[in-house]
mmCIF file of C-alpha atoms in Angstrom:
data_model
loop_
_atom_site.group_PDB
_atom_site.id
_atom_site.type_symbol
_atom_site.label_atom_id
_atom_site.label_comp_id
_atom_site.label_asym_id
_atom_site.label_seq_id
_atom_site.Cartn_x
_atom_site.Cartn_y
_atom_site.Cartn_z
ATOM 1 C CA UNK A 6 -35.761 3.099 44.815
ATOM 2 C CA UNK A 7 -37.998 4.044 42.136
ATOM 3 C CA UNK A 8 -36.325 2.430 39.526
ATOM 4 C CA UNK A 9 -35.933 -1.030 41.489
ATOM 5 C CA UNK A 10 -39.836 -0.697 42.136
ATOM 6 C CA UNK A 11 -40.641 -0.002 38.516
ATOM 7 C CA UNK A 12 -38.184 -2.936 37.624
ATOM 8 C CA UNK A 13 -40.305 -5.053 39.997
ATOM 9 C CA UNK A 14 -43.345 -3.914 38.513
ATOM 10 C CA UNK A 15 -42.913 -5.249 34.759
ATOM 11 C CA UNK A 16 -44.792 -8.204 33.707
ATOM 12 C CA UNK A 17 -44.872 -10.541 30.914
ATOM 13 C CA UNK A 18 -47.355 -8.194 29.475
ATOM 14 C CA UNK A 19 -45.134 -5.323 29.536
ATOM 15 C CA UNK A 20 -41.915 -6.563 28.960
ATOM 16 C CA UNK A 21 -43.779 -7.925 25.202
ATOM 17 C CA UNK A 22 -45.014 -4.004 24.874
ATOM 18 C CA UNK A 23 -41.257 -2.877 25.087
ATOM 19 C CA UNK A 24 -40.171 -5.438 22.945
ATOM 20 C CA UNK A 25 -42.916 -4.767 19.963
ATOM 21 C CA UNK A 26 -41.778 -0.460 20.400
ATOM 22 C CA UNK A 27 -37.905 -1.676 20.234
ATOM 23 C CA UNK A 28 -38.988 -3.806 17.138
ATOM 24 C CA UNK A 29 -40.636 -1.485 15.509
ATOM 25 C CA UNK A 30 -38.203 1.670 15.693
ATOM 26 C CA UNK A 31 -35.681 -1.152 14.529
ATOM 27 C CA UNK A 32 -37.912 -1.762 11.328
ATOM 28 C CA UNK A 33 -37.873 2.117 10.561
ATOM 29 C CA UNK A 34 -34.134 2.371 11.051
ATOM 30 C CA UNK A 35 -33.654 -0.716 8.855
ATOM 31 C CA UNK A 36 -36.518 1.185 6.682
ATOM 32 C CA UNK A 37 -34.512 4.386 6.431
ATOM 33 C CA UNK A 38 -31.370 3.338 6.607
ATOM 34 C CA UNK A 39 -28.530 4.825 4.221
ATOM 35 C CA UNK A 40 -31.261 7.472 3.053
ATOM 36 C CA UNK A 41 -31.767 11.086 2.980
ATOM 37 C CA UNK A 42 -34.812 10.822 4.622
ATOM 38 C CA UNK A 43 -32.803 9.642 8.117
ATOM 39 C CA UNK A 44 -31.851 13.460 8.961
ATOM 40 C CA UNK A 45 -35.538 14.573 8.352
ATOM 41 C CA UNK A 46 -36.502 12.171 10.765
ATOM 42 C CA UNK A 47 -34.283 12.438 13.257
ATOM 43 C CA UNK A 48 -34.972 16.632 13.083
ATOM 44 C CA UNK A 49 -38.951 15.298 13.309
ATOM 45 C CA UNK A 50 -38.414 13.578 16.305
ATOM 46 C CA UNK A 51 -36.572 15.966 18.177
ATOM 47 C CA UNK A 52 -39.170 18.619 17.612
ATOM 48 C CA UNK A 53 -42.558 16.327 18.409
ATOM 49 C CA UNK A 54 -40.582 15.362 21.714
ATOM 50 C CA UNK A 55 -39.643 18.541 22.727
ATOM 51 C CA UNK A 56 -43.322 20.214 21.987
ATOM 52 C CA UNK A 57 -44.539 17.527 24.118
ATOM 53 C CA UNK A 58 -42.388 18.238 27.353
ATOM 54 C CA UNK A 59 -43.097 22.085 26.996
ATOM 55 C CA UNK A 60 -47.008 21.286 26.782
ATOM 56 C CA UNK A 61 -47.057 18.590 29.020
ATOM 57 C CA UNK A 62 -44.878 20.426 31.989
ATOM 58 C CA UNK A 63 -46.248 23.539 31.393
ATOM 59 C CA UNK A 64 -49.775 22.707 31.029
ATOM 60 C CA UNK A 65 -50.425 24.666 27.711
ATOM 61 C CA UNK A 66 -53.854 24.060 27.113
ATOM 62 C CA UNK A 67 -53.770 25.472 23.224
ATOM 63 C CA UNK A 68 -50.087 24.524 22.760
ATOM 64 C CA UNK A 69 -50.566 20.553 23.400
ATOM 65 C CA UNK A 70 -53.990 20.484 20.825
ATOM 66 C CA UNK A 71 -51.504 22.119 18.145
ATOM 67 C CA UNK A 72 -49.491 19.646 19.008
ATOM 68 C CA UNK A 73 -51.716 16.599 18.740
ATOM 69 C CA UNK A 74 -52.880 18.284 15.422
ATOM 70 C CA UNK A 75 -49.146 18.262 13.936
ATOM 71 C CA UNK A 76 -48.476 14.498 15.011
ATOM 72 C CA UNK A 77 -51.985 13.503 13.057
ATOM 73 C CA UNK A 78 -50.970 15.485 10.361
ATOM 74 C CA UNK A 79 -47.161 14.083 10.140
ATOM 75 C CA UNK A 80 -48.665 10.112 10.565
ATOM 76 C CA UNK A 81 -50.595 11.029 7.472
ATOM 77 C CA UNK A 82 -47.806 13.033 5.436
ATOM 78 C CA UNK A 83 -44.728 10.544 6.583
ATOM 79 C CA UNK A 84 -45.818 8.075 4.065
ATOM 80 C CA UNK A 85 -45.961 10.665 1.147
ATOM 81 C CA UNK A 86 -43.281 12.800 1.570
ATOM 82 C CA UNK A 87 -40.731 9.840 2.581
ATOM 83 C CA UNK A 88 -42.626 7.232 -0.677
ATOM 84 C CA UNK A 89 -39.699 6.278 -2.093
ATOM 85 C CA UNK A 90 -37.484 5.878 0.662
ATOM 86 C CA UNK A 91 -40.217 3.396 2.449
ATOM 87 C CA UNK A 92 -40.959 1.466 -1.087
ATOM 88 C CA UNK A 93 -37.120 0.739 -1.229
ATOM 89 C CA UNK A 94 -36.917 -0.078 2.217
ATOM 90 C CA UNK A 95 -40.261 -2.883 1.633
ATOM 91 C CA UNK A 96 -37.951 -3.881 -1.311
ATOM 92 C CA UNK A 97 -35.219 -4.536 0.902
ATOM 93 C CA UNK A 98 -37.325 -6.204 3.009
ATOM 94 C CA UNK A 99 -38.853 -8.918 0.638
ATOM 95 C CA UNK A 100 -35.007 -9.368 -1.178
ATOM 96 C CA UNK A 101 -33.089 -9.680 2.131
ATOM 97 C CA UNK A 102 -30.829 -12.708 1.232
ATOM 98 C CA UNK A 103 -32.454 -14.192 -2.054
ATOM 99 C CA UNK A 104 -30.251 -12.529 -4.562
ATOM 100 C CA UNK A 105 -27.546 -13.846 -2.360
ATOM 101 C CA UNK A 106 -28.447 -17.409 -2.316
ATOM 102 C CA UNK A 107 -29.511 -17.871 -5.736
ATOM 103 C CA UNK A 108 -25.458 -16.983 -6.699
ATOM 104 C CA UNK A 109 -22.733 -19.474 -5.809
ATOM 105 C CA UNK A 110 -19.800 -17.871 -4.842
ATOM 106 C CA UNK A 111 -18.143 -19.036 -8.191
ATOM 107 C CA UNK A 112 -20.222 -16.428 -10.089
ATOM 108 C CA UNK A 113 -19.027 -13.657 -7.204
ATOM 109 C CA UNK A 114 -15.842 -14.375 -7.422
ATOM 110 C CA UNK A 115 -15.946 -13.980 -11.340
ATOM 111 C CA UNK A 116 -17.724 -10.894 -10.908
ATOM 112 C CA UNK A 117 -15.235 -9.437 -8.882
ATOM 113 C CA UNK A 118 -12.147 -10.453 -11.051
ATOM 114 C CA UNK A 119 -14.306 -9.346 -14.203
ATOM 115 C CA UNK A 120 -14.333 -6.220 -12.408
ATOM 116 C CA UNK A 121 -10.955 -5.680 -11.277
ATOM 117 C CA UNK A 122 -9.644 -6.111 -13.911
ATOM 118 C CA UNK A 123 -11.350 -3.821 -16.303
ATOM 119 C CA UNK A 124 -11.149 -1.206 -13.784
ATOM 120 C CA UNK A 125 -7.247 -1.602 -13.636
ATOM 121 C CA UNK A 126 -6.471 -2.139 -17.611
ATOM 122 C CA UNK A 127 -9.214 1.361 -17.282
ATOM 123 C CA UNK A 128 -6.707 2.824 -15.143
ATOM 124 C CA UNK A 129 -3.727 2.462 -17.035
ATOM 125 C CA UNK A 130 -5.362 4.314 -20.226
ATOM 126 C CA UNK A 131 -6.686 6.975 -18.528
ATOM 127 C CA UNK A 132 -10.476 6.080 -19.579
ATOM 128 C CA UNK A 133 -13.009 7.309 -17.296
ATOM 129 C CA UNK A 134 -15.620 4.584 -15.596
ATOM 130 C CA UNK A 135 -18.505 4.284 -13.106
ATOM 131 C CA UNK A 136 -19.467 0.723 -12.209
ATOM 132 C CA UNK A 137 -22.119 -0.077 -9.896
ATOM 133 C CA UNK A 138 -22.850 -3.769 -8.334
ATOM 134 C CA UNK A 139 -26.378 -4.180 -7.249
ATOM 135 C CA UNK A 140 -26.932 -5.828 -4.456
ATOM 136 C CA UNK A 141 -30.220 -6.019 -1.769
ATOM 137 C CA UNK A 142 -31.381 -2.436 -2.756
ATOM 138 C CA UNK A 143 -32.758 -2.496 -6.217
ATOM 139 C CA UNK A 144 -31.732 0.579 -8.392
ATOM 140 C CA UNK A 145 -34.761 0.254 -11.632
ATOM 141 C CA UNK A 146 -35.187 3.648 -11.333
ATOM 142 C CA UNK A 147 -31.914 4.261 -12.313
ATOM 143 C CA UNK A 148 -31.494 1.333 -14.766
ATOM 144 C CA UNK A 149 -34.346 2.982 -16.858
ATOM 145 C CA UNK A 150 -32.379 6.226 -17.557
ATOM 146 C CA UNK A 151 -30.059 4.022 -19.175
ATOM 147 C CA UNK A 152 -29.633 2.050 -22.693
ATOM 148 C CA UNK A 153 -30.794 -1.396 -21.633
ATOM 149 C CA UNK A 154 -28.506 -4.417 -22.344
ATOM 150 C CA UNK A 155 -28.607 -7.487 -20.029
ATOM 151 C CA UNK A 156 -25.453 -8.768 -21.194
ATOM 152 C CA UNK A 157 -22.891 -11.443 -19.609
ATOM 153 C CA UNK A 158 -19.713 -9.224 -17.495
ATOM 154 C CA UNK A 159 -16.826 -9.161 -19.144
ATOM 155 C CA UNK A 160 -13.698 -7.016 -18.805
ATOM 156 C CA UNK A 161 -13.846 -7.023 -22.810
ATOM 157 C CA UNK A 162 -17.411 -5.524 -22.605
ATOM 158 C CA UNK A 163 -16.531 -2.892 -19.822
ATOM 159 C CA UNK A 164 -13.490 -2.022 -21.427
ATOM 160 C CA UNK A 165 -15.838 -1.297 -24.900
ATOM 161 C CA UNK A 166 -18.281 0.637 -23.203
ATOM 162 C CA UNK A 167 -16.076 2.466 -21.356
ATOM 163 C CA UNK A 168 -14.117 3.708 -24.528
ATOM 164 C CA UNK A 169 -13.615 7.570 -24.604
ATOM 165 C CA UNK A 170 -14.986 7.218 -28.371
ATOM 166 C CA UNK A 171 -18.207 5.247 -27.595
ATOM 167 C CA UNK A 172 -22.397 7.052 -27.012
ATOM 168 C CA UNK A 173 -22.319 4.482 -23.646
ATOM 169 C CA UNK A 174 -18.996 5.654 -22.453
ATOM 170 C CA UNK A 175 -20.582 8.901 -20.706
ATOM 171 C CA UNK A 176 -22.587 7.355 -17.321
ATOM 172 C CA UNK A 177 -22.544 4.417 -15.822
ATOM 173 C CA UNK A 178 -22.828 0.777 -16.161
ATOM 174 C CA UNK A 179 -25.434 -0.805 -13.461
ATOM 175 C CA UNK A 180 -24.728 -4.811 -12.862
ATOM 176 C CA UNK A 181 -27.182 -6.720 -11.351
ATOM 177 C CA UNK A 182 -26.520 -10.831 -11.007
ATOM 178 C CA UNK A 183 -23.299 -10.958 -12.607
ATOM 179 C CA UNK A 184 -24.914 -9.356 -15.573
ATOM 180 C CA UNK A 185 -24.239 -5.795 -17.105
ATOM 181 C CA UNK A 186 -28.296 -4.446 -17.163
ATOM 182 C CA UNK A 187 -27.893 -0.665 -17.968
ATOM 183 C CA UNK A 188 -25.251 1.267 -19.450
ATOM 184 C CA UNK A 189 -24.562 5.632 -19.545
ATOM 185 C CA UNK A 190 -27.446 5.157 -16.829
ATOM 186 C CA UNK A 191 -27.844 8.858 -14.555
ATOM 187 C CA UNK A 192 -27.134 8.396 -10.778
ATOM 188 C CA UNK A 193 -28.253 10.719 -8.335
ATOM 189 C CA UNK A 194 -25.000 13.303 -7.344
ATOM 190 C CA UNK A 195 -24.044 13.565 -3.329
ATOM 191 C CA UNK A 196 -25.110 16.649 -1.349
ATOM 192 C CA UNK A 197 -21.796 16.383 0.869
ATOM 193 C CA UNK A 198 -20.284 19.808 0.722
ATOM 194 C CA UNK A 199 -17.263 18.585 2.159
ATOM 195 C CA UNK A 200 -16.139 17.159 -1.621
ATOM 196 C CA UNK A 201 -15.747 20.290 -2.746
ATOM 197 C CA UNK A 202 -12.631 21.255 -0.954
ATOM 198 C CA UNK A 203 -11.797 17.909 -2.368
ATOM 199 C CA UNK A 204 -12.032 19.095 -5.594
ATOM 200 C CA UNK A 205 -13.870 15.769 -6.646
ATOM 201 C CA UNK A 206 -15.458 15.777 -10.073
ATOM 202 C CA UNK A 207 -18.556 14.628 -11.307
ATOM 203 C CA UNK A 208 -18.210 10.890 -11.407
ATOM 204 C CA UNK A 209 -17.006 10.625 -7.818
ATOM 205 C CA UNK A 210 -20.171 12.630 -6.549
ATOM 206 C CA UNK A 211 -22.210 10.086 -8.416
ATOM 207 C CA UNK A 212 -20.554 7.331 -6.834
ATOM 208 C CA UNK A 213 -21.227 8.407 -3.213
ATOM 209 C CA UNK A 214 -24.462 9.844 -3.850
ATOM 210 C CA UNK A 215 -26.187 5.999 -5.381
ATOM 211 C CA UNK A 216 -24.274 4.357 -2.915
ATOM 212 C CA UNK A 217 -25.979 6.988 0.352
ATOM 213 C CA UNK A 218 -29.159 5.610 -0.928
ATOM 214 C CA UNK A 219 -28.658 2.559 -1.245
ATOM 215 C CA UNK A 220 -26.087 -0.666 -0.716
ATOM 216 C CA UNK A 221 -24.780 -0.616 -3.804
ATOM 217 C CA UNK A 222 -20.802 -1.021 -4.426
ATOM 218 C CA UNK A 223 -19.721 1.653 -6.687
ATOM 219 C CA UNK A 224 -16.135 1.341 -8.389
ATOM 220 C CA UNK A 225 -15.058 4.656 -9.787
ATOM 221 C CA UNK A 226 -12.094 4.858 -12.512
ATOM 222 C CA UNK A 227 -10.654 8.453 -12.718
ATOM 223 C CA UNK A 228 -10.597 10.023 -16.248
ATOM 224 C CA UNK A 229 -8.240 12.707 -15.347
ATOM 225 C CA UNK A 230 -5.358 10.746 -12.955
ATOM 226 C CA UNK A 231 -6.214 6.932 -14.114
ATOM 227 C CA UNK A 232 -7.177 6.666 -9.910
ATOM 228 C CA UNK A 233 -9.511 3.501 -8.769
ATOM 229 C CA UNK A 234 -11.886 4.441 -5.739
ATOM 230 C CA UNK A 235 -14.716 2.579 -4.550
ATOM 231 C CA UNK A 236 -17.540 3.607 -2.418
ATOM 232 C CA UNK A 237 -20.435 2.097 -0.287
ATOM 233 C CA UNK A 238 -22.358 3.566 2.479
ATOM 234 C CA UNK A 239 -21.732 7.293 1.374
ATOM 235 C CA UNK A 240 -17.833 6.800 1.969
ATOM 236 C CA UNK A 241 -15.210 6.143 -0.351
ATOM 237 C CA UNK A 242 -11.592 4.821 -0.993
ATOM 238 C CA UNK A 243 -9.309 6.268 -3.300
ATOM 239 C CA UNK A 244 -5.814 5.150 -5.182
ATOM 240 C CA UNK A 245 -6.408 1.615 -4.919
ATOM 241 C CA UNK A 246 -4.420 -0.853 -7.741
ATOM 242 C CA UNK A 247 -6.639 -3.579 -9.192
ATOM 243 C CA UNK A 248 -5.280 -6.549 -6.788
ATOM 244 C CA UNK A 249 -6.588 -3.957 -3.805
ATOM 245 C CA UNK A 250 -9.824 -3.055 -5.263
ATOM 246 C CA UNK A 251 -10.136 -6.943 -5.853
ATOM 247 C CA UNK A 252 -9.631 -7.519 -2.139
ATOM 248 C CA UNK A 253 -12.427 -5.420 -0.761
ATOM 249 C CA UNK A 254 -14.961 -6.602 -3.238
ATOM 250 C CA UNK A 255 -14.284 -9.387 -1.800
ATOM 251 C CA UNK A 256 -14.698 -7.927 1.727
ATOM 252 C CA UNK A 257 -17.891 -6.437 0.738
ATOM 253 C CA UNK A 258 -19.205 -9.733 -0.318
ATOM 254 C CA UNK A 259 -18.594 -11.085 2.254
ATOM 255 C CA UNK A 260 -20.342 -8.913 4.588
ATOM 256 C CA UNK A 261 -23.475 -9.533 2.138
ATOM 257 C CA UNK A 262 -22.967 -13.405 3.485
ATOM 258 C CA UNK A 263 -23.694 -12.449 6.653
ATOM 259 C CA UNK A 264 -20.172 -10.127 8.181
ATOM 260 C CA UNK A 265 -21.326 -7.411 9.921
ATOM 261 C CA UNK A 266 -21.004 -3.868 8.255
ATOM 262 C CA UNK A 267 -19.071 -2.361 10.855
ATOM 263 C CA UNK A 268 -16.282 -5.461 10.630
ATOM 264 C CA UNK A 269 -15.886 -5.019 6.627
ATOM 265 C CA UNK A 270 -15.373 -1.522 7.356
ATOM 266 C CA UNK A 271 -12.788 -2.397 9.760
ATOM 267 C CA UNK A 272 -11.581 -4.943 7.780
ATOM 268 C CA UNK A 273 -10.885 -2.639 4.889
ATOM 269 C CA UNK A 274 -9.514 0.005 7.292
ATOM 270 C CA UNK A 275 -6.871 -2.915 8.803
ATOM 271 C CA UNK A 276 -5.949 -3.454 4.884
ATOM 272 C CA UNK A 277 -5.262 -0.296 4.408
ATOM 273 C CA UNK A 278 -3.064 0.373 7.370
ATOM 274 C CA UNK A 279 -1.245 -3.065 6.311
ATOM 275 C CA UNK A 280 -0.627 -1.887 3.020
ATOM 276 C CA UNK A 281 0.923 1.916 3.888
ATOM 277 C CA UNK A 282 3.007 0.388 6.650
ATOM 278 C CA UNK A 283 4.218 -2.122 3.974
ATOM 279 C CA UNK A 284 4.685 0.989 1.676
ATOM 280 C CA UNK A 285 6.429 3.023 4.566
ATOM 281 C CA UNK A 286 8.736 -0.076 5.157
ATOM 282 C CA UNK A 287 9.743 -0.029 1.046
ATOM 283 C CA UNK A 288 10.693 3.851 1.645
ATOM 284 C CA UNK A 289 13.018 3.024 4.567
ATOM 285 C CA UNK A 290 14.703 0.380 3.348
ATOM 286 C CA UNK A 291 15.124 2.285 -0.251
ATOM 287 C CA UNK A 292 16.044 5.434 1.973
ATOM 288 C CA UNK A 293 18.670 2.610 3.823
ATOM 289 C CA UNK A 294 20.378 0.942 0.567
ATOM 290 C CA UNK A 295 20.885 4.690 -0.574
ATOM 291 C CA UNK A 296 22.455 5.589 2.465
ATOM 292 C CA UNK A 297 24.837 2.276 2.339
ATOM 293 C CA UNK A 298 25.729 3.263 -1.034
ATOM 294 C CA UNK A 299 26.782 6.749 -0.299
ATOM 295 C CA UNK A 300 28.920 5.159 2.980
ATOM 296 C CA UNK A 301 30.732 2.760 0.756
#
């Protein structure tokens, strides 16, 4: 009864009030989203709440001014300690969509077979490689660590800086707009201490931990087993050929034109599944011709 009286309570007035709260805890999630700083917040909120019930319920006279005096103090240190991960998020904001429509999808798609195929003529020498694709999320703090070049994609180029032999060989290449802006740039490594049982080196961590803070695609070549991976969203997919890293680029993409996250994800998942049913089919009908041939 109480909730059908509060239902019939709301106004216009406070239906807009719950609407502008919804909107804003939106923003921050959008704000925060695919950042360290989500954890910190989440532990932040938890502990505010739950000071509030105890002090409120309880009637703790000293305990609720302590803590009024810690949610003053945390509305004033949010936007210090959590600087960068707000500035990106503003950044995100204001770029939302304009890289996007100031590249036809010509230029993508070049990008992506530029790509694919450096990082599969990578694979077959054995030569190492960490490519990142910029997209909404700007990465300048990273592009300054590197040597700056703002140079046209090419597998030719990649394939060159990504010689075992060569000073730009050791870090990664950063691409923003179809064009190659830093190379042997220093990414920020993941804190996931699952990867260790892994036993995944250092150019793998780097992957996952630029693409946690940000929406960058990251396309990893292995130096050791010649192994293409790419990773996104602080996840990763391993032994891909070029044709299959070529096909979720092209997922990815199109998520930036407007598919959902969650549907490239199960897009790429679908792919996947497709392509090791496809490879369990090749067994059994290997396993089968070997069979006839031993009956005959």
């Amino acid at each position: 009864m109480e909730l059908i009286w509060t239902l019939q309570s709301l106004d216009l007035t406070a239906v807009i009030d719950i609407l502008l709260i919804a909107t804003v805890l939106f923003g921050l999630s959008f704000l925060f989203r695919g950042t360290q700083a989500v954890p910190v917040m989440r532990g932040m909120i938890v502990i505010v709440v739950l000071m509030t019930f105890l002090s409120t319920v309880l009637n703790l006279v000293a305990f609720r001014w302590l803590t009024g005096a810690i949610i003053t103090g945390a509305v004033v240190a949010i936007p210090v300690i959590f600087q960068p991960e707000i500035r990106r998020g503003m950044e995100r904001i204001g770029r939302v969509g304009f890289a996007l429509r100031n590249r036809p999808s010509s230029e993508i798609e070049k990008l992506i077979e530029d790509v694919s195929t450096a990082a599969g003529k990578l694979s077959e020498r054995r030569h190492g490689a960490l490519i990142v694709l910029e997209r909404t999320d700007p990465l300048d703090e990273f592009i300054e660590t590197g040597i700056l070049l703002d140079s046209e994609t090419s597998p030719q180029l990649l394939l060159t800086i990504f010689y075992p032999k060569t000073e730009l060989h050791d870090g990664a290449v950063i691409i923003r707009q179809s064009r190659i802006i830093s190379a042997a740039a220093v990414l920020p490594l993941t804190a996931a201490h699952g990867l260790a049982q892994r036993k995944v080196g250092t150019r793998h961590r780097a992957g996952i931990g630029i693409s946690e803070i940000s929406d960058a695609i990251v396309v990893i070549v292995s130096e050791e087993t010649g192994q293409i991976s790419v990773a996104n969203g602080g996840r990763m997919i391993r032994r891909l050929d070029s044709p299959r890293l070529q096909t979720i680029l092209r997922a990815f993409y199109t998520s930036e034109a407007g598919t959902e996250e969650k549907s490239t994800w199960g897009y790429l998942f679908d792919q996947l599944r497709h392509w090791r049913r496809n490879g369990d089919s090749s067994d059994k009908n290997k396993s089968g011709r070997e069979q006839s041939r031993e009956a005959a």
